[in-house]
C-alpha positions as MATLAB code, in Angstrom:
seq = 'TVLITVVLLVAHLMGNKGDYLLGGVMGDFLGSTICVCEIAALTFISARSGIIATYLSICDEFDGQGFQLSNVYANSSIRATFHFVLLSLALKGWL';
ca = [
       6.672    9.286   10.058;
       6.028    7.215    6.938;
       2.495    6.464    8.063;
       1.748   10.135    8.710;
       3.169   11.062    5.313;
       1.046    8.438    3.557;
      -2.127    9.557    5.352;
      -1.464   13.201    4.441;
      -0.750   12.228    0.830;
      -3.963   10.174    0.586;
      -5.985   13.003    2.110;
      -4.503   15.480   -0.363;
      -5.095   13.197   -3.358;
      -8.661   12.443   -2.285;
      -9.278   16.167   -1.809;
      -8.122   16.785   -5.369;
     -10.294   13.933   -6.651;
     -13.325   15.241   -4.733;
     -12.744   18.703   -6.105;
     -12.505   17.301   -9.634;
     -15.531   14.984   -9.407;
     -17.853   16.990   -7.189;
     -16.696   20.567   -7.702;
     -15.627   20.703   -4.063;
     -15.138   18.467   -1.078;
     -18.465   17.366    0.394;
     -18.861   16.340    4.027;
     -19.686   12.699    3.290;
     -16.724   12.424    0.941;
     -14.433   13.940    3.558;
     -15.827   11.605    6.228;
     -15.250    8.539    4.068;
     -11.685    9.681    3.385;
     -11.081    9.991    7.119;
     -12.512    6.504    7.709;
     -10.392    4.945    4.965;
      -7.223    6.621    6.265;
      -8.023    5.525    9.810;
      -8.606    1.911    8.747;
      -5.374    1.916    6.726;
      -3.390    3.395    9.620;
      -4.748    0.850   12.113;
      -4.095   -1.990    9.656;
      -0.490   -0.912    9.131;
       0.061   -0.504   12.871;
      -1.326   -3.962   13.608;
       0.646   -5.551   10.748;
       3.892   -3.741   11.586;
       5.798   -6.849   12.682;
       4.736   -8.752    9.563;
       5.760   -5.858    7.343;
       9.162   -5.670    9.033;
       9.665   -9.441    8.712;
       8.782   -9.285    5.008;
      11.164   -6.371    4.480;
      13.982   -8.232    6.222;
      13.387  -11.376    4.171;
      13.540   -9.295    0.978;
      16.806   -7.747    2.180;
      18.191  -11.256    2.810;
      17.586  -12.088   -0.856;
      19.809   -9.146   -1.858;
      22.791  -10.167    0.278;
      25.234  -10.327   -2.635;
      24.728  -13.928   -3.728;
      22.791  -12.826   -6.779;
      19.133  -12.065   -6.967;
      16.719  -14.781   -8.042;
      13.107  -13.703   -8.481;
      11.903  -17.277   -7.999;
      13.479  -17.349   -4.517;
      11.692  -14.156   -3.522;
       8.370  -15.337   -4.986;
       8.666  -18.631   -3.071;
       8.220  -16.724    0.213;
       4.470  -16.729    0.937;
       4.372  -13.307    2.618;
       6.285  -11.679   -0.227;
       4.049  -13.429   -2.756;
       0.936  -12.135   -0.956;
       2.361   -8.603   -0.909;
       3.181   -8.850   -4.617;
      -0.353  -10.046   -5.407;
      -1.859   -7.211   -3.343;
       0.218   -4.577   -5.155;
      -0.539   -6.101   -8.544;
      -4.276   -6.227   -7.806;
      -4.241   -2.632   -6.527;
      -2.559   -1.449   -9.718;
      -4.977   -3.416  -11.887;
      -7.984   -1.941  -10.069;
      -6.538    1.551  -10.273;
      -6.047    1.141  -14.020;
      -9.544   -0.252  -14.450;
     -11.282    2.519  -12.499;
];
């Protein structure tokens, strides 16, 4: 359900952006949005076990012993996720 919600949200946001930039949603723009959503959905489906393992390791860090950011950042999969999110935000701010 989360994946469907994200795809619908991306499609809606891209529709708004296309309407703003192009004065409407063109066929090529709509086709590229469909391709991007499809690639993202297939990537998330194939990486599902890794995402769950990363989520569980983050939850283990919050088990009541006190949260240490250095312990979370020491985990390579969490560090990669953090770098991806940080890079995505930087690119979004730049564009």
